[in-house]
Coordinates of C-alpha atoms and ligand atoms in Angstrom, one line a residue:
M1 CA 0.0 0.1 0.0
Q2 CA 2.9 2.3 0.8
H3 CA 4.2 1.9 -2.7
V4 CA 0.8 2.5 -4.2
M5 CA 0.6 5.8 -2.1
E6 CA 4.1 6.9 -3.0
Q7 CA 2.8 6.7 -6.7
F8 CA 0.0 8.9 -6.0
A9 CA 2.2 11.4 -4.2
E10 CA 4.5 11.5 -7.2
K11 CA 1.6 12.1 -9.6
I12 CA 0.5 15.0 -7.3
R13 CA 4.0 16.5 -7.3
E14 CA 4.0 16.1 -11.0
C15 CA 1.0 18.1 -11.5
Y16 CA 2.3 20.9 -9.3
R17 CA 5.6 20.9 -11.2
D18 CA 4.0 21.2 -14.6
P19 CA 1.6 22.9 -15.6
L20 CA 0.8 24.7 -12.2
D21 CA 4.1 26.1 -11.0
P22 CA 4.9 27.9 -14.4
I23 CA 1.6 29.4 -14.6
A24 CA 1.6 30.4 -10.9
T25 CA 4.9 32.1 -11.4
Q26 CA 3.7 33.8 -14.9
F27 CA 0.6 35.4 -12.9
M28 CA 2.3 35.7 -9.6
F29 CA -0.1 33.4 -7.9
R30 CA 0.9 32.1 -4.4
R31 CA 3.5 29.3 -4.7
P32 CA 2.6 25.6 -4.8
P33 CA 3.4 23.6 -1.7
T34 CA 7.1 22.5 -1.6
V35 CA 8.3 18.9 -2.1
G36 CA 9.3 19.0 1.6
E37 CA 5.7 20.0 2.6
L38 CA 4.3 17.3 0.3
Q39 CA 6.7 14.6 1.6
R40 CA 6.3 15.1 5.4
P41 CA 4.9 12.2 7.1
P42 CA 1.1 12.3 8.2
Q43 CA 0.9 13.6 11.7
V44 CA -1.5 13.6 14.6
L45 CA -1.7 16.3 17.2
L46 CA -3.1 15.5 20.5
L47 CA -4.4 18.4 22.6
G48 CA -6.3 18.7 25.9
N49 CA -6.4 19.6 29.5
H50 CA -3.5 18.4 31.6
S51 CA -4.4 14.9 32.9
S52 CA -7.0 14.4 30.2
G53 CA -5.1 11.1 29.2
K54 CA -3.3 12.2 26.1
S55 CA 0.0 10.6 27.0
T56 CA -1.7 7.6 28.2
F57 CA -3.4 7.3 24.8
V58 CA -0.1 7.6 23.1
N59 CA 1.4 4.7 25.2
H60 CA -1.7 2.6 24.5
L61 CA -1.4 3.4 20.9
L62 CA 2.3 2.2 20.7
G63 CA 1.9 -0.6 23.2
A64 CA 4.8 1.0 25.1
G65 CA 5.6 3.4 28.0
V66 CA 6.9 6.0 25.6
Q67 CA 5.4 9.0 27.6
K68 CA 5.4 9.9 31.2
T69 CA 1.9 10.0 32.7
G70 CA 0.5 11.1 36.0
V71 CA -2.1 13.2 37.7
A72 CA 0.4 16.0 38.5
P73 CA 1.3 18.2 35.4
T74 CA 4.3 15.9 34.5
D75 CA 4.8 17.2 31.1
D76 CA 5.1 20.8 30.0
G77 CA 6.5 20.4 26.4
F78 CA 5.6 19.3 23.0
T79 CA 6.9 15.6 22.2
I80 CA 7.1 14.6 18.7
V81 CA 7.2 10.6 18.6
T82 CA 8.3 9.3 15.3
Y83 CA 9.7 6.1 13.7
G84 CA 13.4 5.2 14.4
Q85 CA 15.0 1.7 14.5
V86 CA 16.8 2.5 17.7
S87 CA 15.1 4.2 20.6
T88 CA 16.6 7.7 21.0
D89 CA 15.6 11.2 22.1
R90 CA 16.6 14.4 20.7
D91 CA 16.3 17.8 22.4
G92 CA 14.7 20.9 20.9
P93 CA 17.6 23.0 19.7
T94 CA 18.8 19.8 17.8
V95 CA 15.3 19.0 16.2
V96 CA 14.8 22.6 15.0
S97 CA 18.2 23.1 13.5
N98 CA 18.1 19.9 11.5
P99 CA 17.0 20.7 7.9
D100 CA 16.0 17.0 7.3
L101 CA 13.3 17.5 9.9
P102 CA 10.1 19.5 9.0
Y103 CA 10.3 21.4 12.3
E104 CA 12.8 24.3 11.4
G105 CA 9.7 26.8 11.5
L106 CA 9.4 26.3 15.3
R107 CA 12.7 28.3 15.7
H108 CA 10.8 31.6 15.3
F109 CA 8.6 31.1 18.4
G110 CA 11.8 31.6 20.5
D111 CA 14.2 29.7 22.8
Q112 CA 11.7 29.4 25.4
L113 CA 9.6 27.1 23.2
V114 CA 12.6 25.3 21.7
S115 CA 13.7 24.1 25.1
H116 CA 10.2 22.7 25.4
V117 CA 10.2 20.6 22.3
R118 CA 11.6 17.1 22.3
L119 CA 11.8 14.2 19.6
K120 CA 11.5 10.7 20.4
L121 CA 12.5 8.1 17.9
R122 CA 10.7 4.5 18.6
P123 CA 10.7 1.2 16.7
A124 CA 6.8 1.0 16.9
E125 CA 5.1 -0.3 13.9
L126 CA 2.2 2.5 13.8
L127 CA 5.0 5.2 13.8
R128 CA 6.2 4.0 10.2
T129 CA 3.1 5.6 8.8
V130 CA 2.1 8.3 11.4
T131 CA 3.9 10.7 13.7
L132 CA 2.4 11.6 17.0
I133 CA 2.8 14.9 18.6
D134 CA 2.0 15.0 22.5
S135 CA 1.4 18.5 23.8
P136 CA 1.4 20.1 27.4
G137 CA -1.8 20.2 29.1
M138 CA -3.9 23.2 28.5
I139 CA -4.6 25.1 31.7
D140 CA -8.1 26.3 32.4
E141 CA -7.1 29.5 34.2
A142 CA -6.9 32.8 32.5
K143 CA -3.9 33.9 34.4
S144 CA -1.8 31.0 33.6
E145 CA -1.7 32.2 30.0
D146 CA 1.4 34.3 30.4
G147 CA 3.2 31.8 32.4
R148 CA 4.6 29.7 29.5
G149 CA 7.0 32.3 28.0
Y150 CA 6.0 31.6 24.4
D151 CA 2.9 32.1 22.2
F152 CA 1.2 28.7 23.0
P153 CA -1.9 29.5 20.7
G154 CA 0.5 30.2 18.0
V155 CA 2.6 27.1 18.5
V156 CA -0.5 25.0 18.5
R157 CA -1.7 26.7 15.3
W158 CA 1.6 25.8 13.7
F159 CA 1.3 22.1 14.5
A160 CA -2.4 22.0 13.8
E161 CA -2.0 23.4 10.3
R162 CA 0.5 20.8 9.6
A163 CA -1.3 17.9 11.1
D164 CA -3.8 15.6 9.4
L165 CA -5.8 14.9 12.4
V166 CA -6.2 17.0 15.7
M167 CA -7.4 15.1 18.7
V168 CA -8.7 17.2 21.5
F169 CA -9.2 15.3 24.8
F170 CA -11.7 16.3 27.6
D171 CA -12.1 14.4 30.8
P172 CA -14.9 14.2 33.4
D173 CA -13.3 16.6 35.7
K174 CA -13.0 19.3 33.2
P175 CA -15.7 18.9 30.3
G176 CA -15.7 22.6 29.8
T177 CA -14.1 24.9 27.5
T178 CA -12.8 27.9 29.5
G179 CA -9.3 29.6 29.8
E180 CA -6.6 28.3 27.6
T181 CA -8.7 25.7 25.9
L182 CA -11.2 28.6 24.7
R183 CA -8.3 30.4 23.4
V184 CA -6.9 27.5 21.5
F185 CA -10.1 26.8 19.9
K186 CA -10.7 30.4 18.9
E187 CA -7.1 31.4 17.9
S188 CA -5.5 28.0 16.9
L189 CA -8.2 25.6 15.5
A190 CA -10.4 28.3 13.7
G191 CA -10.7 27.1 10.0
I192 CA -9.4 23.6 10.7
E193 CA -12.6 22.2 12.2
H194 CA -12.5 19.3 9.5
K195 CA -9.6 17.8 11.0
L196 CA -10.7 17.8 14.7
L197 CA -11.7 14.7 16.5
I198 CA -13.3 15.5 20.0
I199 CA -13.0 13.0 22.7
L200 CA -14.6 12.7 26.1
N201 CA -12.0 10.5 27.6
K202 CA -11.7 8.5 31.0
V203 CA -15.5 7.6 31.0
D204 CA -14.7 4.6 33.1
Q205 CA -14.5 7.3 35.9
F206 CA -18.1 8.0 35.9
D207 CA -20.1 6.4 38.7
N208 CA -23.6 6.4 36.9
L209 CA -25.2 7.3 33.6
H210 CA -26.5 10.6 35.1
D211 CA -23.1 11.9 35.6
F212 CA -21.9 10.8 32.2
A213 CA -24.9 12.7 30.5
R214 CA -24.3 15.9 32.5
A215 CA -20.7 16.0 31.5
Y216 CA -21.4 15.0 27.9
G217 CA -24.1 17.8 27.7
A218 CA -21.7 20.3 29.4
L219 CA -19.0 19.4 26.8
C220 CA -21.7 19.9 23.9
W221 CA -22.7 23.2 25.4
N222 CA -19.2 24.6 25.6
L223 CA -18.2 23.2 22.2
G224 CA -21.1 25.0 20.6
K225 CA -19.7 28.3 21.7
V226 CA -16.3 27.8 20.2
V227 CA -16.6 25.3 17.2
Q228 CA -17.6 27.3 14.1
R229 CA -19.6 24.5 12.5
K230 CA -23.3 24.2 11.8
D231 CA -23.4 20.8 13.2
L232 CA -21.7 19.5 16.4
P233 CA -18.6 17.4 15.6
M234 CA -18.7 13.8 16.4
I235 CA -17.7 13.0 20.1
Y236 CA -15.9 10.0 21.0
N237 CA -16.8 8.7 24.5
T238 CA -13.9 6.4 25.3
F239 CA -11.1 5.6 27.9
V240 CA -8.0 3.5 28.1
P241 CA -8.1 0.3 30.2
R242 CA -5.5 0.3 32.8
E243 CA -4.1 -2.6 34.5
G244 CA -5.3 -3.5 38.1
K245 CA -7.9 -0.6 38.0
P246 CA -11.6 -1.5 39.2
K247 CA -14.1 -2.1 36.7
S248 CA -16.4 0.8 35.8
R249 CA -20.0 0.5 36.8
L250 CA -21.3 1.7 33.4
P251 CA -21.6 -0.9 30.5
M252 CA -18.3 -0.3 28.6
D253 CA -18.9 -2.0 25.1
D254 CA -19.8 1.2 23.3
F255 CA -17.0 3.0 25.0
E256 CA -14.6 0.2 23.8
K257 CA -16.0 0.4 20.3
A258 CA -15.4 4.2 20.2
R259 CA -11.8 3.7 21.0
E260 CA -11.5 1.0 18.2
D261 CA -13.0 3.5 16.0
L262 CA -10.6 6.4 16.9
I263 CA -7.5 4.0 16.4
E264 CA -8.8 3.0 13.1
E265 CA -9.2 6.8 12.0
I266 CA -5.5 7.1 13.0
R267 CA -4.5 4.0 11.1
R268 CA -6.4 5.5 8.0
I269 CA -4.4 8.7 8.1
P270 CA -1.9 7.9 5.2
T271 CA -4.9 7.4 2.8
R272 CA -6.9 10.3 4.3
R273 CA -3.9 12.5 3.7
M274 CA -3.7 11.4 0.1
D275 CA -7.3 12.2 -0.4
N276 CA -6.6 15.7 1.3
Q277 CA -3.8 16.3 -1.0
I278 CA -5.6 15.6 -4.1
T279 CA -8.4 18.0 -2.7
Q280 CA -5.6 20.6 -1.9
L281 CA -4.3 20.2 -5.6
Q282 CA -7.8 20.7 -7.0
A283 CA -8.4 23.7 -4.9
F284 CA -5.0 25.2 -6.0
A285 CA -5.6 24.5 -9.7
E286 CA -9.2 25.9 -9.5
R287 CA -8.0 29.0 -7.8
L288 CA -4.9 29.5 -10.1
R289 CA -7.2 29.1 -13.0
L290 CA -9.6 31.8 -11.9
H291 CA -6.7 34.1 -11.0
A292 CA -4.9 33.7 -14.4
L293 CA -8.0 33.8 -16.6
V294 CA -9.2 37.1 -15.0
L295 CA -5.8 38.7 -15.0
D296 CA -5.2 37.6 -18.6
A297 CA -8.6 39.0 -19.7
A298 CA -7.8 42.3 -17.9
A299 CA -4.4 42.4 -19.3
S300 CA -5.7 42.0 -22.9
R301 CA -8.4 44.6 -22.2
F302 CA -5.7 46.9 -21.4
R303 CA -3.4 46.0 -24.4
M304 CA -6.3 46.5 -26.7
L305 CA -7.0 49.9 -25.4
R306 CA -3.4 50.8 -25.6
A307 CA -3.1 49.6 -29.1
R308 CA -6.3 51.6 -30.0
W309 CA -4.8 54.9 -28.5
R310 CA -1.5 54.4 -30.0
S311 CA -3.2 54.0 -33.6
I312 CA -5.3 57.1 -33.0
L313 CA -2.2 59.1 -32.0
F314 CA -0.3 57.7 -35.1
L315 CA -3.2 58.6 -37.4
L316 CA -3.6 62.1 -35.9
F317 CA 0.1 62.7 -36.3
A318 CA 0.2 61.4 -39.9
A319 CA -2.9 63.4 -40.7
L320 CA -1.4 66.7 -39.2
T321 CA 2.0 66.2 -40.9
G322 CA 0.5 65.4 -44.3
G323 CA -1.8 68.4 -44.1
A324 CA 1.0 70.7 -43.3
V325 CA 3.4 69.2 -46.0
F326 CA 0.5 69.3 -48.7
S327 CA -0.6 72.8 -47.9
G328 CA 3.1 73.9 -48.0
L329 CA 3.0 74.9 -44.4
I330 CA 6.4 73.3 -43.7
I331 CA 7.1 76.0 -41.0
A332 CA 4.2 74.6 -38.9
L333 CA 6.2 71.2 -38.5
P334 CA 7.7 71.9 -35.3
A335 CA 4.4 72.9 -34.0
V336 CA 2.9 69.6 -35.1
A337 CA 5.8 67.8 -33.5
V338 CA 5.4 69.6 -30.3
A339 CA 1.4 68.9 -30.2
A340 CA 2.0 65.2 -31.1
L341 CA 4.5 65.0 -28.1
A342 CA 2.0 66.6 -25.8
A343 CA -0.7 64.1 -27.1
V344 CA 1.6 61.2 -26.4
A345 CA 2.5 62.3 -23.0
L346 CA -1.2 63.1 -22.2
V347 CA -2.2 59.5 -23.5
E348 CA 0.7 57.6 -21.9
L349 CA 0.8 59.5 -18.5
V350 CA -2.8 60.4 -18.0
T351 CA -5.3 58.5 -20.0
L352 CA -3.8 55.1 -20.0
P353 CA -3.0 54.8 -16.3
G354 CA -6.5 56.0 -15.7
A355 CA -7.9 53.2 -18.0
K356 CA -5.6 50.7 -16.2
R357 CA -6.9 51.7 -12.9
R358 CA -10.6 51.3 -14.1
I359 CA -9.9 47.9 -15.5
V360 CA -8.3 46.8 -12.2
G361 CA -11.4 48.1 -10.4
R362 CA -13.6 46.0 -12.5
L363 CA -12.1 42.6 -12.1
D364 CA -15.6 41.5 -10.8
E365 CA -17.1 42.3 -13.9
I366 CA -14.4 40.6 -15.9
F367 CA -14.9 37.5 -13.7
E368 CA -18.7 37.6 -14.3
K369 CA -18.4 38.0 -18.1
L370 CA -15.9 35.1 -18.5
H371 CA -18.1 32.8 -16.4
D372 CA -21.5 34.0 -17.5
R373 CA -22.7 30.4 -18.7
E374 CA -21.3 28.7 -15.6
L375 CA -23.0 31.3 -13.3
L376 CA -26.3 30.4 -14.6
V377 CA -26.0 27.0 -12.8
R378 CA -27.0 27.6 -9.2
D379 CA -24.9 25.1 -7.4
R380 CA -22.0 26.0 -9.3
A381 CA -22.6 29.8 -9.0
E382 CA -22.2 29.8 -5.3
D383 CA -19.0 27.9 -5.4
L384 CA -17.6 30.0 -8.2
R385 CA -18.5 33.2 -6.5
A386 CA -17.1 32.1 -3.0
M387 CA -13.8 30.9 -4.8
W388 CA -13.7 34.3 -6.7
D389 CA -14.1 36.2 -3.5
E390 CA -11.0 34.3 -2.1
V391 CA -8.9 35.0 -5.1
H392 CA -9.9 38.5 -5.9
P393 CA -7.9 40.4 -3.3
H394 CA -4.7 38.8 -4.4
A395 CA -5.5 39.2 -8.1
R396 CA -6.1 42.9 -7.6
E397 CA -3.0 43.5 -5.5
V398 CA -0.9 41.8 -8.2
A399 CA -2.5 44.0 -10.8
E400 CA -2.0 47.0 -8.9
K401 CA 1.5 46.5 -7.9
R402 CA 2.8 44.8 -11.2
G403 CA 0.6 46.7 -13.7
L404 CA -1.3 44.9 -16.3
Q405 CA 1.1 45.4 -19.1
S406 CA 3.7 42.9 -17.4
F407 CA 1.5 39.9 -17.9
K408 CA 2.5 37.9 -21.0
K409 CA -0.5 36.7 -22.9
M410 CA -1.7 33.2 -21.5
R411 CA -0.9 30.6 -23.9
W412 CA -3.8 28.7 -25.4
A413 CA -2.0 25.4 -24.7
D414 CA -1.8 26.3 -21.0
R415 CA -5.4 27.0 -20.7
T416 CA -6.3 23.7 -22.5
V417 CA -4.0 22.0 -19.9
L418 CA -5.3 23.6 -17.0
D419 CA -9.1 22.7 -18.1
E420 CA -8.0 19.2 -18.6
L421 CA -6.4 18.8 -15.4
L422 CA -9.4 20.0 -13.5
Q423 CA -11.9 18.2 -15.7
Q424 CA -10.0 14.9 -16.2
D425 CA -6.9 14.3 -14.5
I426 CA -7.8 15.3 -11.0
P427 CA -11.1 13.5 -11.0
K428 CA -9.3 10.4 -12.4
L429 CA -6.5 10.6 -9.9
R430 CA -9.2 10.5 -7.2
S431 CA -11.2 7.7 -8.5
N432 CA -7.9 5.7 -8.9
L433 CA -7.2 6.3 -5.3
Y434 CA -10.7 5.0 -4.3
D435 CA -10.1 2.0 -6.5
A436 CA -6.7 1.3 -5.0
L437 CA -8.2 1.7 -1.5
R438 CA -10.9 -0.9 -2.4
G439 CA -8.2 -3.1 -3.8
G440 CA -9.2 -2.7 -7.3
P441 CA -7.1 -1.5 -10.4
A442 CA -4.9 1.3 -9.3
E443 CA -3.8 2.4 -12.8
D444 CA -5.8 4.0 -15.5
A445 CA -9.0 3.3 -14.2
P446 CA -11.9 5.3 -16.0
P447 CA -13.3 8.3 -14.0
R448 CA -16.3 7.5 -12.0
D449 CA -19.1 9.2 -13.5
D450 CA -20.7 10.2 -10.2
R451 CA -17.7 12.4 -9.5
P452 CA -18.5 16.1 -10.2
A453 CA -16.3 17.4 -13.1
A454 CA -14.4 20.3 -11.6
Ligands
GDP1 N1 -9.7 6.2 34.9 C1 -8.9 6.5 33.8 N2 -7.9 7.0 34.1 C2 -6.9 7.5 33.1 C3 -7.4 7.3 31.7 N3 -6.4 7.7 31.0 C4 -5.4 8.4 31.8 N4 -5.8 8.2 33.0 C5 -5.1 8.5 34.1 O1 -5.2 9.9 34.2 C6 -4.0 10.6 34.6 C7 -3.2 11.6 33.7 O2 -3.0 10.8 32.4 P1 -2.1 11.5 31.4 O3 -2.0 10.3 30.2 O4 -0.7 11.9 32.0 O5 -2.7 12.9 31.0 P2 -2.0 14.0 30.1 O6 -1.7 15.1 31.0 O7 -3.2 14.4 29.3 O8 -1.0 13.5 29.3 C8 -3.0 9.3 34.9 O9 -2.9 9.1 36.3 C9 -3.7 8.3 34.2 O10 -3.3 7.0 34.6 C10 -8.6 6.7 31.5 O11 -9.1 6.2 30.4 N5 -9.4 6.2 32.6
MG2 MG1 1.0 14.2 29.2

């Protein structure tokens, strides 16, 4: 399976390399993800109150005592647990200064954070495909926020953006989202709700169903205030069995099942990641296409206008010179030359810049015109408009800063390749991925016709 996934990854990289990167450069669109970003191993970030059972869960997943656990706040750092044939630990400064590891970006959060980062290499099978990141417990008191000495929500955001799954643990003692947890939801997890898995952990601690229902209700109530989604995310109610501990009084079967589902989600990450990367590729290509088409159309409007003005000037100059020569008024030629120069200056310095500003101000109209047919289809119209709203500010900025005259005309071949990529290649890549997951033909399967053409 790993080999098949590697083939998909290579195809995705190929699409970025050609045609997307050259077109993105030509129209100054944002850069595609780097090879390093595309190749980084799938990651799971574990967040939650201190003592909510994150480290215990990590140990359970790996079947080994990798992380220290305990009721007292034993751990105040970020621990990256990844695959290594020999068990070794590396400290923060070594981790962030190693260019082969994808953690150099953490350096700008300062020495205080770096000294709280640790990398553990362990020979556990699961780590071959997934990297786990255990985090310091969030503290539910407002005043504790300054105590860490680094930007905690910022660091969480950094990890969360690069993770494929973010697990947020709550426990019976603190099913609320106050203090730091609230800040983290608002500042670090906004916009990545689709990666969140919410866990009400340690359910074996409840004495009765009534207590469980109260805690579950409190958690839902609190999440409703901070998670920006129309529906409530799925909550996994579970626990990690520990040796020698008394059995819970609640029937545990469903909670055991939830833990199995959770672990299955983690095992599925490599394929989920590939699916995400195809979605990311499609989103990039769709936005690049909009950006490039609109700027190209604006630039050609401007070029046409400029050509028209230049021919008017030329004709005017030719007519005046001809008139002067034919009517024998050679003496008037210097005056004609001065008038021509003044007209050229007026057009180049006033009229054309004004026209350029007007065209840049009308990108919306150009977008509407280019997509008039597509915009008649209702579902498509909403998506398209939302996408254009996202792309517009950058397109406008580029047009204002670079000037429309600097864009080379978009080649017809590039346009066709972009359309083919969106309408055929990417949907086919996705259906091939689904086929491969089902164990069917991985190569050159025809696109499934129930997938929407992009
Ligand atoms: N009853 C119960 N206790 C748990 C469970 N998971 C962890 N614990 C205990 O809770 C305490 C804190 O766990 P730990 O994993 O260190 O929490 P962390 O601070 O989130 O990493 C430890 O004493 C664990 O033994 C669980 O599912 N049920
Ligand atoms: Mg811990």
